[in-house]
Structure formats: C-alpha cells, structure tokens
Amino acid sequence: MIAHISEDGLKREESVAEHTSKTVHLCNKKGKRCGISNIMMLCAMLHDMGKNKQKFSDYLYCDEQVKKKMRGTIAHASTGAKYIYDKKHDNKDLNIQLLTELVSYAIAAHHGIFDIVDEEKEDILKQKLSKVEDYEEACVNAKRDYLDDQRLDELFSGALDEIKEIRNEIKNMPNIKTEIDYLINHLSSLQIDEREKIIKEINAYELYNLSCLQRMILSILIDADWEATSDFMTNVDTLTKGNEINTEDIFKKARQNFDFYMKKKRSAVKKLIPAGKITEKEKEIFEARNELQQQCIEFAKNPAGIYCLPIPTGGGKTLSSLAYALEYSIEHPETERIIYISPYISITEQNADVFRQAIGNDEWILEHHSSVVRNEEQMYEDYKTNSAARLDIDWSQPFICTTFVQFMNTLFSDKKQSIRLMNRLINAVVIIDEVQSMPLRCVNTFNGMMNFLNKICNTNIILCTATQPTLGQIEYPIDILGDDGVPVNYHEEFWKAEVIDFVVLQQDAFDKIDAVCPMERQQYILNLVMDICKHDYDFKDFNDVSTYFKRVINLCKQMNYAEFKSEAFNQYQQQLNDLLAEKQIKA
C-alpha cells in the first residue's frame, strides 16, 4: 500500500509501512525529551493505518486534475484511532481508558483538531470512529505489511507507565498538591459541599494539564509526520540522518561571541567617562546594568523553573536575559533553544537585531511574526507537497525571536502549523518580555500552560517585565519560584529612571494642561523629580519597590494634569509628600 509519491519528477513511491517506520523513529526521539516516547511510538504506529486501502492508492495514482477534485474526500485519520480504541478502551482501569483516549484523539486529529463533545454533549470522537470507511480492508493490509499486535501491546504497556508517571507529576504540582494536602488534613472537619468543591478543583487542575499533554502529543505526532514526509519528498533518509543542529556547540560559540560583544560595548562606554561625555547618573546606570547582568549569569546554575526578572525600561532586560539564557544553556546541556517573546512586532524586530549583533550569526536566529509568515496552512494533506511552506517556519533554530501572538498561537491555536511548534518548547529557555501586557481573559489558561511546560516539559520560563504582573495572585496562579536574585537597590535605581521617563520626558499631547507646559511649571516638576531620585528609600523586596514607585508616578502624573498650584495640584502634592515620607531614609 502506498503512502506518498514524490513530486520531484521521478515518481518515487513510499509505502505506508516505510512511512510508518520513519514516523515511529522520529516520534521515539521527539517523545523521549519529555518522557512520552512509548506514547508517541504508539501514535505513530497507527496514525496512517487508514491509507492501507486500494481507494487511497488509486487516489495517489490519479492525474493532478482528478486528484485536485478528490482532495479531502478519502478520510484515513480515524482508522488507527478506531483500532486502538476498540482494542483497549473497554477496560475498568481508568489509566488505560485515559491513555486510549489520548492516543485515539491524537491519531484522529492529526490532520485537523475537533471538539470531543458538541454543545449537546454528544461524543464526537465516538461518532467519527463509528463511521470509519473500509476499516476491515485497512486492518488486513496493515497486519500483512507491518502492524504487529504483540509489538503494539508492548508499546501500550510502556505508554501506560508513562501516563501514570505524568499523572503523579501533575498531582505534585504546587497548586494541586496544596489542595490535596488540605483535603487530607481537614477531611474530618470539612462539610460535604466543601469536600466536593475541593475535589472538583483538583479534578479541574488535573484535567487541564491532561489537555495540555494531549496537545503536546498531537504536536509531536504532527511534527514527526511532516518531517518524515518532507524527508521522503527531498530524498533524505530519515532513519540514518543526524540531528538537525548541534545546539550544544552553537550555544558555546554564541556565548563566546556574546562575551566579545559585551566587552566592546563596555570598553566604548568606559572611554567616554574620562572625557566627561556621560553624566554621573549615566555612569551609575551603566554600572548597575553590568552588575544586573552578572547577577543573571550567576543565577543560571539553578534548575528550570518559572522566574521573574522585574526590571524597568532601560534596565537592559534584553541583554541581561540573553546573558542568563546563554549561561543556562551551558550549565544545562539538554537546552534545545532560546525563545524571546515580545508584545509587538516592532519590539520583536528590535530584539532580533540585538540578538544578531550579540551572538554574531544570523543563521542561528529565526524571526517569526506576521510580517514574515507565509500562509502555509491548508485543509488537506497535500500541503506537504509545498516544501517551501512546509519547511519555512518550524522553530528548529536555536534562537527564536517572536511575538506574544505567535507564542499564544503555538499554545492554543487550532492551526496545525501552530500545534506543530508546541513541542519546540520542550527543554527551551522561554523569555517573555512585558508579560503584564497580556489580556486578562487569557491569564488563567496561560498560567496553567506555563505550569505544565515547566513541570512536564522542563521548560525554563523567565517573566521579564517592567511592571510586576499578578500572575500568582488569581484563581489559577502560576508557580513563580522567585525573582532573579538582583539586589533591591538596583531595582530602586531603575525605578527612579522610570519616574523621570513617565513624569518629565513623556508628555500627553491630548491633555490641554500637560500639552502646554510653561517654563516655571517645567522647572518645578523637574526639581521635584530630581529630589525624589536623590533620596534613598527603605524597601523589603523588589515587589515593594515597583508597587511604591508606581504610586509615586501616578501622583506625579495627576499633578501634570492639574492646573499649576491649583487646589487639586496642591492636594496631589500633599499626597505625594505623605507617600515619600513613608519610605524615604532621612539623612
């Protein structure tokens, strides 16, 4: 039975058995990265089982005009899903049922995802499996050519161990473990409705993480399937080819280039100091940036987690976080890529330029946003014949600069191309800049996905932000382990720079008062701000710093919007004086 015919003019044929063998090989490699190799090989073994029928071979042999008309009419994705479902699902063991459903859905959805239930709570997956065409013929041919039930059972047994291990890891996630421990410790004193509420929350946490796992399984299957097909179309031997990229060597070279780049930058600034071309305050900020970067580098020895790097604008977040990521990749050789996520295309383009200069090799970097994306997504399998679209964006590069929109698409979009990219987050360092700009409606699902990626996929996540987000203080909090270890006084220095930026340098052209500012008022506000910046303050931690200076900035902005020395202006001035008195250290 034929799976593919090459488009290179040679009309080479690839059997379903050959394609299956290659996809199993790739799924094994890709699945090992997060402990699901048996689950993935099970999916790969059955994913194209429905092609083992004469009708599909006839379709491949048709001329292009006929094939174009028939495109999408010969379904095959649900055949393997039905086979494993019928074979394994009728079992009282909940883990066996769960594994069967995860594998069945991944196989049935690898050419397009669908809801498992509809609005009337009808089981759509079961409906699909009940309508599989030419099922017996496909089963007979698959068993004749390559499908071995004994090998399938062995894979299923290994996959069952993997699903049990993952469920244990999910139950040990801080959010879930806290609920379980509370339930155990207070079982006798809780009312029935209170117990049910806690159990419902525990189940909701676990089910959400299992849905994340479902998407990761689907991502690896799609990636392996497309890669195996691409290899055949370009006449590459999937089973003997080496790794795509030696990231360990690349990260070492990139670190050397980065060190040389930073040495040049620091040398250039130091030359300006004796000549008096930079102010004392600029010198302090320069030294603080260097110290901040060094602190980030030292922090890289810590294991993968979810950490916060809360630095105001101008604090050198991009280079400091890149320095951290490069050092982390050397300390942790399993690191596969560094992904920098920005809120807007313009910032992504700027960051990509910084990366190119800092690491010294354009070929290592992929810049991915809507301005550079081709419309490669199509409805049917024939998208694979378009090699340019197929290979254009696969996040195989060691450095990715992308937007928050593309990142969220990778996590939640129904597009196959986006789903495929999700497995590239395994063993990655993910730096998310300005995370506080995320829409509130996305926060809970985002938090849940971050926790899953970190705990199950060993993704190291850095929330790099000028304004401290409240991701750990909502219904489904993110498991933030801590900040970057940067001394509080550096946060204070950078927030003082924010006060200057927001209050003095930024002017609201749409406000009739702030838009026209007399010299006397400008001098008054400038002196006020400089006095704020000259003082030292007493802060407990970086959160205390950011919360305090945001209040200072808000009151100063209100003064900018009020008539100079008016009653409102004087009231804001008094509130500011009271606030400053709370934290300022008197000489």
Coordinates of C-alpha atoms in Angstrom, one line a residue:
M1 CA 0.0 0.0 0.0
I2 CA 1.3 3.5 -1.0
A3 CA 1.6 6.5 1.4
H4 CA 3.3 9.0 -0.9
I5 CA 4.5 9.6 -4.4
S6 CA 7.4 12.1 -4.8
E7 CA 6.9 15.4 -6.5
D8 CA 10.5 15.6 -7.9
G9 CA 9.5 14.2 -11.3
L10 CA 10.9 10.7 -10.5
K11 CA 7.6 9.4 -9.2
R12 CA 9.3 7.6 -6.3
E13 CA 6.9 5.6 -4.1
E14 CA 6.9 5.3 -0.4
S15 CA 4.8 2.5 1.2
V16 CA 2.7 3.0 4.3
A17 CA 5.0 0.6 6.1
E18 CA 8.1 2.7 5.2
H19 CA 6.4 6.0 6.2
T20 CA 5.2 4.4 9.5
S21 CA 8.6 3.1 10.4
K22 CA 10.1 6.6 9.8
T23 CA 7.4 8.3 11.8
V24 CA 7.8 5.8 14.7
H25 CA 11.6 6.5 14.7
L26 CA 11.1 10.3 14.9
C27 CA 8.3 10.1 17.5
N28 CA 10.6 8.0 19.7
K29 CA 13.3 10.7 19.5
K30 CA 11.0 13.6 20.0
G31 CA 8.9 11.9 22.7
K32 CA 11.9 11.0 24.8
R33 CA 12.5 14.7 25.5
C34 CA 9.6 14.8 27.9
G35 CA 9.2 11.1 28.9
I36 CA 6.5 10.0 26.4
S37 CA 8.4 8.0 23.8
N38 CA 6.2 4.9 24.1
I39 CA 3.0 7.0 23.8
M40 CA 4.4 8.7 20.7
M41 CA 5.5 5.5 19.1
L42 CA 2.1 4.0 19.7
C43 CA 0.5 7.1 17.9
A44 CA 3.0 6.8 15.1
M45 CA 2.4 3.1 14.6
L46 CA -1.3 3.7 13.9
H47 CA -1.5 7.2 12.5
D48 CA -1.7 6.4 8.8
M49 CA -3.3 2.9 9.2
G50 CA -6.3 4.2 7.1
K51 CA -4.0 4.5 4.0
N52 CA -3.8 0.7 3.7
K53 CA -6.7 0.5 1.2
Q54 CA -6.9 0.4 -2.5
K55 CA -9.0 3.5 -2.7
F56 CA -6.2 5.6 -1.3
S57 CA -3.6 4.1 -3.6
D58 CA -5.9 4.8 -6.6
Y59 CA -6.2 8.4 -5.4
L60 CA -2.4 8.8 -5.4
Y61 CA -2.1 7.4 -8.9
C62 CA -4.7 9.8 -10.3
D63 CA -3.7 12.7 -12.6
E64 CA -3.4 16.1 -11.0
Q65 CA -6.8 17.4 -12.2
V66 CA -8.7 14.4 -10.8
K67 CA -6.6 14.4 -7.6
K68 CA -7.5 18.1 -7.1
K69 CA -11.2 17.3 -7.2
M70 CA -10.9 14.4 -4.9
R71 CA -8.7 16.2 -2.3
G72 CA -10.0 15.6 1.2
T73 CA -12.7 13.1 0.2
I74 CA -10.8 9.9 1.2
A75 CA -10.6 10.0 5.0
H76 CA -7.9 7.9 6.7
A77 CA -7.0 9.5 10.0
S78 CA -9.7 7.8 12.2
T79 CA -8.9 4.2 11.2
G80 CA -5.9 3.8 13.6
A81 CA -7.9 5.7 16.3
K82 CA -10.7 3.2 16.0
Y83 CA -8.3 0.2 16.1
I84 CA -6.7 1.2 19.4
Y85 CA -10.0 2.4 20.9
D86 CA -11.8 -0.9 20.1
K87 CA -8.8 -2.9 21.3
K88 CA -8.1 -1.1 24.7
H89 CA -10.9 1.2 25.8
D90 CA -13.2 -1.4 27.2
N91 CA -11.3 -1.7 30.5
K92 CA -12.2 -0.7 34.0
D93 CA -8.7 0.7 34.7
L94 CA -9.0 4.5 34.4
N95 CA -5.4 4.9 33.3
I96 CA -5.9 2.5 30.4
Q97 CA -9.1 4.4 29.4
L98 CA -7.3 7.7 29.6
L99 CA -4.3 6.5 27.6
T100 CA -6.5 5.1 25.0
E101 CA -8.5 8.3 24.6
L102 CA -5.3 10.4 24.4
V103 CA -3.8 8.2 21.7
S104 CA -7.1 7.8 19.8
Y105 CA -7.7 11.5 19.7
A106 CA -4.2 12.4 18.6
I107 CA -4.4 9.9 15.7
A108 CA -7.9 11.1 14.6
A109 CA -7.0 14.8 14.9
H110 CA -3.5 14.8 13.3
H111 CA -5.0 16.3 10.1
G112 CA -7.3 18.7 11.9
I113 CA -8.4 19.1 15.5
F114 CA -12.0 18.9 16.6
D115 CA -14.1 19.1 19.8
I116 CA -14.6 15.7 21.5
V117 CA -18.1 16.7 22.6
D118 CA -20.6 19.1 21.0
E119 CA -22.9 21.6 22.6
E120 CA -25.5 18.8 23.3
K121 CA -22.7 16.8 25.0
E122 CA -22.7 14.2 22.2
D123 CA -19.4 12.2 21.9
I124 CA -18.0 13.4 18.6
L125 CA -14.9 11.1 18.8
K126 CA -17.1 8.0 19.1
Q127 CA -19.2 9.2 16.2
K128 CA -16.1 9.6 14.0
L129 CA -14.9 6.1 15.0
S130 CA -18.3 4.6 14.1
K131 CA -18.1 6.0 10.6
V132 CA -14.7 4.7 9.5
E133 CA -14.7 3.6 5.9
D134 CA -13.0 0.4 4.6
Y135 CA -11.9 -0.5 8.1
E136 CA -11.6 -4.2 7.6
E137 CA -9.5 -3.8 4.4
A138 CA -7.1 -1.4 6.1
C139 CA -6.7 -3.7 9.1
V140 CA -5.9 -6.7 7.0
N141 CA -3.4 -4.9 4.8
A142 CA -1.7 -3.2 7.8
K143 CA -1.3 -6.5 9.6
R144 CA 0.1 -8.1 6.5
D145 CA 2.7 -5.4 5.9
Y146 CA 3.8 -4.1 9.2
L147 CA 1.3 -4.0 12.1
D148 CA 2.3 -6.4 14.9
D149 CA -0.2 -6.7 17.8
Q150 CA 2.4 -8.0 20.1
R151 CA 4.6 -5.0 19.5
L152 CA 1.6 -2.8 19.9
D153 CA 0.8 -4.3 23.3
E154 CA 4.4 -3.8 24.4
L155 CA 4.3 -0.1 23.4
F156 CA 0.9 0.2 25.2
S157 CA 2.4 -1.2 28.4
G158 CA 5.3 1.2 28.3
A159 CA 2.9 4.1 27.5
L160 CA 0.8 3.1 30.5
D161 CA 3.8 3.5 32.8
E162 CA 4.5 6.9 31.2
I163 CA 0.9 8.2 31.7
K164 CA 1.0 7.0 35.4
E165 CA 4.3 8.9 35.9
I166 CA 2.9 12.1 34.3
R167 CA -0.3 11.9 36.4
N168 CA 1.9 11.6 39.5
E169 CA 3.9 14.7 38.4
I170 CA 0.7 16.6 37.8
K171 CA -0.5 15.8 41.3
N172 CA 2.7 17.0 42.8
M173 CA 2.4 20.4 41.1
P174 CA 2.1 23.1 43.9
N175 CA -1.4 24.2 43.1
I176 CA -2.8 20.7 43.1
K177 CA -0.7 19.3 45.9
T178 CA -1.8 22.2 48.2
E179 CA -5.4 21.3 47.5
I180 CA -4.8 17.6 48.1
D181 CA -2.8 18.2 51.3
Y182 CA -5.6 20.5 52.6
L183 CA -8.2 17.9 51.8
I184 CA -6.3 15.1 53.6
N185 CA -5.5 17.2 56.7
H186 CA -9.0 18.6 57.1
L187 CA -11.1 15.7 55.8
S188 CA -12.9 15.0 59.1
S189 CA -13.8 18.7 59.7
L190 CA -15.0 19.6 56.2
Q191 CA -18.6 19.7 55.2
I192 CA -19.7 17.5 52.2
D193 CA -20.2 20.5 49.9
E194 CA -16.7 21.8 50.9
R195 CA -15.1 18.5 50.1
E196 CA -16.9 18.3 46.8
K197 CA -15.7 21.8 45.9
I198 CA -12.0 20.9 46.6
I199 CA -12.3 17.6 44.7
K200 CA -13.8 19.5 41.8
E201 CA -10.9 22.0 41.8
I202 CA -8.3 19.2 42.0
N203 CA -10.0 17.4 39.0
A204 CA -10.1 20.7 37.1
Y205 CA -6.4 21.2 37.6
E206 CA -5.6 17.7 36.5
L207 CA -7.9 17.7 33.5
Y208 CA -6.4 21.0 32.3
N209 CA -2.9 19.6 32.5
L210 CA -4.0 16.4 30.7
S211 CA -5.5 18.6 27.9
C212 CA -2.0 20.3 27.7
L213 CA -0.5 16.8 27.4
Q214 CA -3.0 16.0 24.6
R215 CA -1.9 19.0 22.6
M216 CA 1.8 18.1 23.2
I217 CA 1.2 14.5 22.0
L218 CA -0.5 15.9 18.9
S219 CA 2.3 18.4 18.3
I220 CA 5.0 15.7 18.3
L221 CA 2.9 13.4 16.0
I222 CA 2.3 16.2 13.5
D223 CA 5.9 17.3 13.6
A224 CA 7.2 13.7 13.1
D225 CA 4.7 13.0 10.4
W226 CA 5.5 16.2 8.4
E227 CA 9.3 15.7 8.9
A228 CA 9.1 12.1 7.7
T229 CA 7.1 13.2 4.6
S230 CA 9.4 16.1 3.9
D231 CA 12.4 13.8 4.1
F232 CA 10.9 11.5 1.5
M233 CA 10.0 14.3 -0.8
T234 CA 13.5 15.7 -0.6
N235 CA 15.1 12.2 -0.8
V236 CA 16.6 12.3 2.7
D237 CA 16.9 9.0 4.7
T238 CA 15.0 9.7 7.9
L239 CA 16.5 6.6 9.7
T240 CA 20.1 7.5 9.2
K241 CA 20.2 11.3 9.1
G242 CA 21.9 13.1 12.0
N243 CA 20.5 15.7 14.3
E244 CA 19.2 18.9 12.8
I245 CA 21.6 21.2 14.7
N246 CA 24.3 20.7 17.3
T247 CA 22.9 23.2 19.8
E248 CA 25.5 22.5 22.5
D249 CA 28.3 23.7 20.2
I250 CA 26.2 26.6 18.9
F251 CA 25.4 27.9 22.4
K252 CA 29.1 27.7 23.4
K253 CA 30.1 29.7 20.3
A254 CA 27.2 32.1 20.8
R255 CA 28.4 32.7 24.4
Q256 CA 31.9 33.5 23.2
N257 CA 30.6 35.9 20.6
F258 CA 28.3 37.5 23.3
D259 CA 31.2 38.0 25.7
F260 CA 33.3 39.7 23.0
Y261 CA 30.3 41.9 22.0
M262 CA 29.7 43.0 25.6
K263 CA 33.4 43.6 26.1
K264 CA 33.4 46.0 23.2
K265 CA 30.3 47.8 24.4
R266 CA 31.7 48.3 27.9
S267 CA 35.1 49.4 26.5
A268 CA 33.3 52.0 24.4
V269 CA 31.4 53.4 27.4
K270 CA 34.5 53.5 29.6
K271 CA 36.3 55.6 27.1
L272 CA 33.6 58.3 27.5
I273 CA 34.0 58.5 31.2
P274 CA 37.4 60.3 31.4
A275 CA 36.3 62.7 28.7
G276 CA 33.2 63.7 30.7
K277 CA 30.8 62.7 27.9
I278 CA 28.5 60.9 30.3
T279 CA 26.9 62.2 33.5
E280 CA 27.5 60.7 36.9
K281 CA 23.9 59.3 36.9
E282 CA 24.5 57.6 33.5
K283 CA 27.7 56.1 34.9
E284 CA 25.7 54.7 37.8
I285 CA 23.1 53.2 35.5
F286 CA 25.9 51.7 33.3
E287 CA 27.5 50.1 36.4
A288 CA 24.1 48.8 37.6
R289 CA 23.3 47.2 34.2
N290 CA 26.6 45.4 34.3
E291 CA 26.0 44.2 37.9
L292 CA 22.5 43.1 37.0
Q293 CA 23.8 41.1 34.0
Q294 CA 26.4 39.4 36.2
Q295 CA 23.7 38.5 38.8
C296 CA 21.6 37.0 36.0
I297 CA 24.6 34.9 34.8
E298 CA 25.2 33.6 38.3
F299 CA 21.6 32.7 38.7
A300 CA 21.8 30.4 35.7
K301 CA 23.1 27.5 37.7
N302 CA 19.6 27.0 39.1
P303 CA 17.3 24.3 37.6
A304 CA 14.4 25.0 35.2
G305 CA 11.6 26.9 36.8
I306 CA 9.3 29.9 36.4
Y307 CA 11.2 33.0 37.5
C308 CA 10.6 36.7 37.4
L309 CA 13.0 39.4 36.2
P310 CA 11.2 42.6 37.0
I311 CA 13.3 45.5 35.6
P312 CA 12.0 48.9 34.4
T313 CA 12.5 50.1 30.8
G314 CA 16.1 51.0 30.2
G315 CA 17.4 48.4 32.7
G316 CA 19.0 46.2 30.0
K317 CA 16.4 43.4 30.2
T318 CA 17.2 42.1 26.7
L319 CA 20.9 41.7 27.1
S320 CA 20.7 40.5 30.7
S321 CA 18.1 37.9 30.0
L322 CA 20.1 36.7 26.9
A323 CA 23.3 36.5 29.1
Y324 CA 21.3 34.4 31.6
A325 CA 19.9 32.1 28.8
L326 CA 23.3 31.5 27.2
E327 CA 24.9 30.7 30.6
Y328 CA 21.9 28.4 31.5
S329 CA 22.3 26.6 28.1
I330 CA 25.9 25.8 29.0
E331 CA 25.1 24.8 32.6
H332 CA 22.2 22.6 31.4
P333 CA 23.3 20.9 28.1
E334 CA 19.8 19.5 27.5
T335 CA 18.7 23.0 26.5
E336 CA 17.5 23.0 22.9
R337 CA 16.7 26.6 22.1
I338 CA 16.3 30.1 23.5
I339 CA 13.0 31.8 22.7
Y340 CA 12.5 35.5 23.2
I341 CA 8.9 36.7 23.1
S342 CA 7.9 40.4 22.8
P343 CA 4.5 42.0 22.8
Y344 CA 4.7 43.9 19.5
I345 CA 6.3 43.3 16.0
S346 CA 8.4 46.4 16.3
I347 CA 9.9 45.3 19.6
T348 CA 10.4 41.8 18.2
E349 CA 12.3 43.3 15.2
Q350 CA 14.5 45.4 17.5
N351 CA 15.2 42.4 19.8
A352 CA 16.1 40.2 16.8
D353 CA 18.6 42.8 15.7
V354 CA 20.1 42.9 19.2
F355 CA 20.4 39.1 19.1
R356 CA 22.1 39.1 15.7
Q357 CA 24.7 41.6 16.9
A358 CA 25.2 40.0 20.2
I359 CA 25.6 36.3 19.2
G360 CA 27.2 37.0 15.8
N361 CA 25.4 34.6 13.4
D362 CA 22.2 35.4 11.5
E363 CA 21.7 31.7 10.6
W364 CA 21.2 30.7 14.2
I365 CA 18.2 33.1 14.6
L366 CA 14.6 32.8 13.4
E367 CA 12.5 36.0 13.5
H368 CA 8.8 34.9 13.5
H369 CA 5.9 37.2 13.3
S370 CA 3.0 38.1 11.0
S371 CA 5.2 40.2 8.7
V372 CA 7.4 37.2 7.8
V373 CA 4.9 34.3 7.9
R374 CA 3.6 32.6 4.8
N375 CA 0.1 31.3 4.5
E376 CA 1.2 27.7 4.7
E377 CA -1.9 26.3 6.4
Q378 CA -4.2 24.3 4.1
M379 CA -7.1 22.0 4.8
Y380 CA -5.8 18.7 3.3
E381 CA -2.7 16.6 3.4
D382 CA -1.4 17.9 0.0
Y383 CA 0.1 20.9 1.9
K384 CA 3.1 18.5 2.2
T385 CA 3.9 18.9 -1.5
N386 CA 4.7 22.6 -0.9
S387 CA 8.1 22.2 0.5
A388 CA 8.7 26.0 1.0
A389 CA 5.6 26.3 3.2
R390 CA 6.3 23.1 4.9
L391 CA 9.8 23.9 6.0
D392 CA 9.6 27.7 6.3
I393 CA 8.7 28.0 10.0
D394 CA 9.4 25.0 12.2
W395 CA 11.3 26.7 15.1
S396 CA 14.2 24.3 14.7
Q397 CA 16.7 27.1 15.0
P398 CA 18.5 27.6 18.4
F399 CA 17.3 31.2 18.8
I400 CA 13.7 32.3 18.1
C401 CA 12.5 35.9 18.3
T402 CA 8.7 36.0 18.1
T403 CA 5.7 37.9 19.2
F404 CA 3.3 37.1 22.0
V405 CA 0.6 36.5 19.4
Q406 CA 2.6 33.8 17.7
F407 CA 3.5 32.3 21.1
M408 CA -0.1 32.1 22.2
N409 CA -1.0 30.6 18.8
T410 CA 1.6 27.9 19.5
L411 CA -0.1 27.2 22.8
F412 CA -3.8 27.5 21.9
S413 CA -4.5 27.9 18.1
D414 CA -6.3 25.2 16.2
K415 CA -4.0 25.6 13.2
K416 CA -1.8 22.5 12.5
Q417 CA 1.3 24.6 11.9
S418 CA 0.9 26.3 15.3
I419 CA 0.2 23.0 17.1
R420 CA 3.3 21.5 15.5
L421 CA 5.5 24.2 17.0
M422 CA 4.5 23.5 20.6
N423 CA 6.9 20.6 21.0
R424 CA 9.8 23.0 20.3
L425 CA 9.2 24.4 23.8
I426 CA 10.5 21.2 25.4
N427 CA 13.8 21.9 27.1
A428 CA 13.7 25.5 26.0
V429 CA 14.5 28.7 27.7
V430 CA 11.4 30.9 27.2
I431 CA 11.9 34.6 28.0
I432 CA 8.6 36.5 27.9
D433 CA 9.0 40.3 27.8
E434 CA 6.3 42.7 29.1
V435 CA 4.2 39.8 30.3
Q436 CA 1.9 42.2 32.1
S437 CA 0.5 43.3 28.7
M438 CA -1.3 40.0 28.3
P439 CA -5.1 40.4 28.2
L440 CA -6.8 39.4 31.5
R441 CA -9.1 36.9 29.8
C442 CA -6.0 34.8 28.9
V443 CA -4.3 34.8 32.3
N444 CA -5.8 31.6 33.8
T445 CA -5.2 29.4 30.7
F446 CA -1.8 31.0 30.2
N447 CA -0.8 30.2 33.8
G448 CA -1.9 26.6 33.5
M449 CA 0.1 26.1 30.4
M450 CA 3.2 27.7 31.9
N451 CA 3.0 25.4 34.9
F452 CA 2.6 22.3 32.5
L453 CA 5.5 23.3 30.3
N454 CA 7.8 23.8 33.3
K455 CA 6.9 20.7 35.3
I456 CA 6.3 18.2 32.5
C457 CA 8.4 19.6 29.6
N458 CA 11.4 21.0 31.6
T459 CA 10.8 24.5 30.0
N460 CA 12.7 27.2 31.8
I461 CA 10.4 30.3 31.8
I462 CA 11.5 33.9 32.6
L463 CA 8.8 36.5 33.1
C464 CA 10.8 39.6 32.1
T465 CA 8.7 42.7 32.9
A466 CA 8.9 46.3 33.8
T467 CA 5.7 46.1 35.8
Q468 CA 5.2 43.3 38.2
P469 CA 2.3 41.1 37.0
T470 CA -0.2 39.5 39.3
L471 CA 0.0 36.0 37.8
G472 CA 0.5 34.4 41.1
Q473 CA -2.5 36.1 42.7
I474 CA -5.5 34.8 40.8
E475 CA -7.8 31.8 40.7
Y476 CA -5.3 29.6 38.8
P477 CA -1.9 31.0 39.8
I478 CA 1.4 30.5 38.1
D479 CA 4.1 28.7 40.1
I480 CA 6.7 31.5 40.2
L481 CA 9.7 30.4 42.1
G482 CA 11.2 33.8 42.7
D483 CA 13.0 36.8 41.1
D484 CA 16.5 36.8 39.6
G485 CA 18.3 37.5 42.8
V486 CA 19.1 41.1 41.8
P487 CA 19.8 43.3 44.8
V488 CA 16.9 45.6 45.7
N489 CA 18.9 48.8 45.3
Y490 CA 19.3 48.1 41.6
H491 CA 15.5 47.8 41.2
E492 CA 15.3 51.2 43.1
E493 CA 17.8 52.8 40.7
F494 CA 15.9 51.7 37.6
W495 CA 12.5 52.7 39.0
K496 CA 13.9 56.2 39.6
A497 CA 14.7 56.2 35.9
E498 CA 11.1 55.3 35.3
V499 CA 9.9 58.3 37.3
I500 CA 12.0 60.6 35.1
D501 CA 10.7 58.9 32.0
F502 CA 7.0 58.9 32.9
V503 CA 6.8 62.3 34.7
V504 CA 9.3 64.5 32.8
L505 CA 10.1 63.0 29.4
Q506 CA 6.6 61.8 28.5
Q507 CA 4.0 64.5 27.7
D508 CA 0.3 63.9 27.0
A509 CA -0.5 65.9 23.8
F510 CA -4.2 65.1 24.2
D511 CA -4.4 66.8 27.7
K512 CA -5.0 70.5 27.4
I513 CA -2.8 71.2 30.5
D514 CA 0.0 68.8 30.0
A515 CA 0.3 69.6 26.3
V516 CA 1.2 73.3 27.1
C517 CA 3.6 73.5 30.0
P518 CA 5.1 76.9 30.9
M519 CA 8.8 77.1 31.9
E520 CA 8.0 77.8 35.6
R521 CA 5.9 74.6 35.8
Q522 CA 8.6 72.6 33.9
Q523 CA 11.3 73.7 36.3
Y524 CA 9.1 72.9 39.4
I525 CA 8.3 69.4 38.2
L526 CA 11.9 68.7 37.2
N527 CA 13.2 69.8 40.6
L528 CA 10.5 67.7 42.3
V529 CA 11.5 64.6 40.3
M530 CA 15.2 65.1 40.8
D531 CA 14.7 65.5 44.6
I532 CA 12.7 62.2 44.6
C533 CA 15.6 60.5 42.7
K534 CA 18.3 61.8 45.0
H535 CA 16.8 60.3 48.2
D536 CA 17.4 56.7 49.4
Y537 CA 14.5 54.5 50.4
D538 CA 13.7 51.6 52.6
F539 CA 12.3 48.6 50.7
K540 CA 11.7 45.0 51.7
D541 CA 11.9 43.5 48.2
F542 CA 11.6 44.2 44.5
N543 CA 7.8 44.0 44.7
D544 CA 7.8 46.7 47.3
V545 CA 9.9 48.8 45.0
S546 CA 7.7 48.5 42.0
T547 CA 4.4 49.0 43.9
Y548 CA 5.8 52.1 45.7
F549 CA 7.2 53.9 42.6
K550 CA 4.0 53.1 40.6
R551 CA 2.1 55.1 43.2
V552 CA 4.7 57.9 43.0
I553 CA 4.4 58.0 39.3
N554 CA 0.6 58.1 39.4
L555 CA 0.5 61.1 41.8
C556 CA 3.1 63.0 39.7
K557 CA 1.1 62.3 36.5
Q558 CA -2.0 63.7 38.3
M559 CA -0.1 66.8 39.1
N560 CA 0.9 67.1 35.5
Y561 CA -2.8 67.1 34.6
A562 CA -3.9 69.6 37.2
E563 CA -3.6 73.4 36.9
F564 CA -0.3 74.6 38.3
K565 CA -0.6 75.4 42.0
S566 CA -4.4 74.9 41.9
E567 CA -6.2 73.3 44.8
A568 CA -6.2 69.9 43.0
F569 CA -2.4 70.3 42.3
N570 CA -1.7 71.1 45.9
Q571 CA -3.7 68.2 47.1
Y572 CA -1.8 65.8 44.9
Q573 CA 1.5 67.4 46.1
Q574 CA 0.5 66.8 49.7
Q575 CA -0.4 63.1 49.0
L576 CA 3.0 62.8 47.3
N577 CA 4.8 64.3 50.3
D578 CA 3.0 61.9 52.6
L579 CA 3.9 58.9 50.4
L580 CA 7.5 60.0 50.1
A581 CA 7.7 60.3 53.9
E582 CA 6.7 56.6 54.3
K583 CA 9.8 55.2 52.6
Q584 CA 12.5 57.9 52.3
I585 CA 15.5 57.5 54.6
K586 CA 16.3 60.8 56.3
A587 CA 19.9 62.0 56.1

